Coordinates of C-alpha atoms in Angstrom, one line a residue:
M1 CA 1.7 3.7 213.0
K2 CA -1.5 3.0 211.0
F3 CA -2.5 4.2 208.0
L4 CA -5.7 4.2 205.6
H5 CA -4.8 3.3 202.4
T6 CA -7.1 3.9 198.9
A7 CA -7.1 4.0 195.7
D8 CA -8.9 3.9 192.0
W9 CA -11.5 6.7 193.4
H10 CA -12.3 7.4 190.0
V11 CA -14.8 10.9 190.8
G12 CA -15.6 11.6 187.6
K13 CA -17.0 8.7 186.8
T14 CA -20.8 7.8 185.0
L15 CA -22.4 4.6 184.1
K16 CA -24.7 3.7 181.4
G17 CA -25.2 7.7 181.6
R18 CA -25.9 7.5 184.7
D19 CA -24.1 10.4 187.2
R20 CA -22.3 8.7 190.2
L21 CA -21.7 12.1 192.3
D22 CA -23.3 11.1 194.8
E23 CA -22.1 7.4 195.5
Q24 CA -18.7 9.2 195.5
R25 CA -20.0 11.2 198.1
A26 CA -21.2 8.5 200.2
V27 CA -17.7 6.9 199.9
L28 CA -15.8 9.3 200.6
A29 CA -17.3 10.8 203.6
E30 CA -16.6 7.1 205.0
I31 CA -13.8 6.7 204.3
A32 CA -12.8 10.6 205.5
G33 CA -15.0 9.1 208.8
L34 CA -12.6 6.3 209.4
A35 CA -9.2 8.9 210.3
R36 CA -10.3 10.5 213.6
P37 CA -11.7 8.0 215.2
N38 CA -8.4 4.9 214.3
D39 CA -6.0 7.5 215.0
V40 CA -5.3 7.4 211.4
D41 CA -1.3 8.7 210.8
A42 CA -1.5 9.1 207.8
V43 CA -4.0 8.8 204.3
L44 CA -2.4 7.2 201.3
V45 CA -3.9 7.6 197.8
A46 CA -2.9 6.2 195.7
G47 CA -4.1 7.0 192.0
D48 CA -7.0 6.5 189.4
V49 CA -7.9 9.7 191.9
Y50 CA -10.3 10.4 189.0
D51 CA -11.9 8.4 186.3
L52 CA -10.9 11.6 183.3
S53 CA -7.6 13.7 183.4
A54 CA -9.5 16.4 182.5
P55 CA -12.4 15.7 185.1
S56 CA -16.0 18.4 186.1
A57 CA -15.6 20.6 188.3
Q58 CA -18.0 18.6 190.3
A59 CA -15.4 15.7 190.2
Q60 CA -12.6 18.0 191.8
Q61 CA -14.5 19.8 194.1
L62 CA -15.8 16.5 196.1
V63 CA -12.4 15.3 196.0
V64 CA -10.7 18.1 197.3
Q65 CA -13.8 18.8 199.8
A66 CA -13.2 15.1 200.3
L67 CA -9.1 15.6 201.0
L68 CA -9.5 18.8 202.9
R69 CA -12.3 16.7 205.6
M70 CA -8.9 13.4 205.8
R71 CA -6.6 16.5 206.4
G72 CA -8.7 17.5 209.6
A73 CA -9.2 15.2 210.9
G74 CA -5.5 15.0 211.9
A75 CA -3.7 12.7 209.2
E76 CA -0.6 13.8 206.8
V77 CA -2.6 12.9 203.3
I78 CA -0.4 12.0 200.2
V79 CA -1.7 11.7 197.0
I80 CA -0.7 10.1 194.6
A81 CA -1.3 10.5 190.4
G82 CA -2.5 7.6 188.7
N83 CA -2.9 6.8 184.7
H84 CA -6.5 8.3 185.1
D85 CA -4.9 10.9 186.4
H86 CA -3.2 14.1 185.5
G87 CA 0.3 14.1 186.6
P88 CA 1.2 18.1 185.6
T89 CA -1.8 19.6 186.9
F90 CA -1.7 18.1 189.7
D91 CA 2.4 19.0 190.3
A92 CA 0.4 22.8 189.2
Y93 CA -2.5 22.6 192.8
R94 CA 1.1 21.1 194.5
P95 CA 2.3 24.6 196.8
L96 CA -1.8 25.3 197.0
M97 CA -2.1 22.4 199.1
D98 CA 1.3 21.9 200.4
V99 CA -0.4 25.6 202.3
A100 CA -3.5 22.6 203.3
G101 CA -0.8 20.2 204.1
I102 CA -2.1 17.9 201.8
T103 CA 0.9 16.1 199.4
L104 CA 0.0 15.8 195.9
A105 CA 2.8 14.3 194.1
G106 CA 1.7 14.1 189.9
T107 CA 5.2 13.0 188.1
Y108 CA 8.1 11.3 189.9
R109 CA 10.9 13.3 191.6
S110 CA 14.0 12.5 193.1
A111 CA 14.6 12.1 197.2
E112 CA 16.2 16.2 197.2
R113 CA 13.1 17.2 194.5
G114 CA 10.1 15.8 197.1
G115 CA 9.8 12.2 196.5
V116 CA 10.1 11.1 200.0
I117 CA 7.9 12.6 202.8
R118 CA 8.8 12.8 206.3
F119 CA 5.9 13.8 209.1
A120 CA 6.3 12.7 212.9
A121 CA 3.6 11.0 213.8
R122 CA 0.4 11.5 215.5
S123 CA 0.1 8.7 217.6
D124 CA 3.7 8.9 219.0
G125 CA 5.8 10.4 217.3
A126 CA 7.9 8.3 214.9
D127 CA 9.7 10.6 212.2
T128 CA 7.9 8.9 208.6
Q129 CA 9.1 9.2 206.2
V130 CA 7.0 7.8 202.2
A131 CA 7.9 7.1 199.0
I132 CA 6.5 8.0 196.5
L133 CA 6.2 6.9 192.8
P134 CA 2.8 7.8 190.6
F135 CA 2.4 6.9 187.6
L136 CA 4.9 6.2 184.7
S137 CA 4.1 6.1 181.6
H138 CA 5.8 3.8 179.1
G139 CA 7.8 6.8 178.3
G140 CA 8.3 8.0 181.7
R141 CA 11.6 9.5 183.3
C142 CA 11.9 6.1 184.9
A143 CA 11.7 3.5 182.5
P144 CA 14.3 1.6 181.7
R145 CA 16.3 2.9 178.7
R146 CA 18.2 1.1 175.9
S147 CA 21.0 -0.6 176.4
S148 CA 23.1 1.4 172.9
R149 CA 24.6 -3.0 172.5
T150 CA 20.7 -3.8 172.7
P151 CA 19.5 -4.7 169.0
R152 CA 16.3 -2.7 168.2
R153 CA 13.1 -5.5 167.2
R154 CA 11.4 -4.4 164.4
T155 CA 7.5 -4.2 165.6
S156 CA 5.3 -3.0 162.9
A157 CA 6.2 -4.2 158.9
P158 CA 8.3 -1.6 156.5
T159 CA 6.8 1.3 155.0
T160 CA 6.1 0.2 152.2
S161 CA 1.8 0.2 151.2
R162 CA 0.3 -2.7 150.7
S163 CA -1.1 -1.8 147.0
A164 CA 2.9 -1.6 146.1
R165 CA 3.5 -4.1 147.6
S166 CA 0.8 -6.1 145.6
S167 CA 1.7 -4.6 142.4
G168 CA 5.3 -5.5 142.6
R169 CA 6.7 -2.4 142.9

């Protein structure tokens, strides 16, 4: 079983005002070019696909083209959102990408609701399962919940203003 694991593409990032799309295009073409000759069973893109949660149309086009090339090489393509990505947007495009054979995961899903991807490996036909877990914010559904017996810590100063405290009120 061969996996090509990649992450942190940050497509759309500019550096000191300089557009990096041409460089990103070259790197993604190189990554996509590895799938076919290496008989990769699955390409896993583990977050931070984009540099911004609202990427430019050019950045989105570049990513879609790269993912389609990877899928065209015969590999399963599984992409999960990172903290720079907008998970709900990934989920909005999920049905469309499913038609292309690409799995997008933007927000947490239980195994029963699509949080486990199953496919037959092209190399040997083995039944393969990949559990996917996109970035979870600290307030996400999977974050540990505070027990009612756990005392709350004060994380900020009292709400009295500084001027009221200094004047003795």
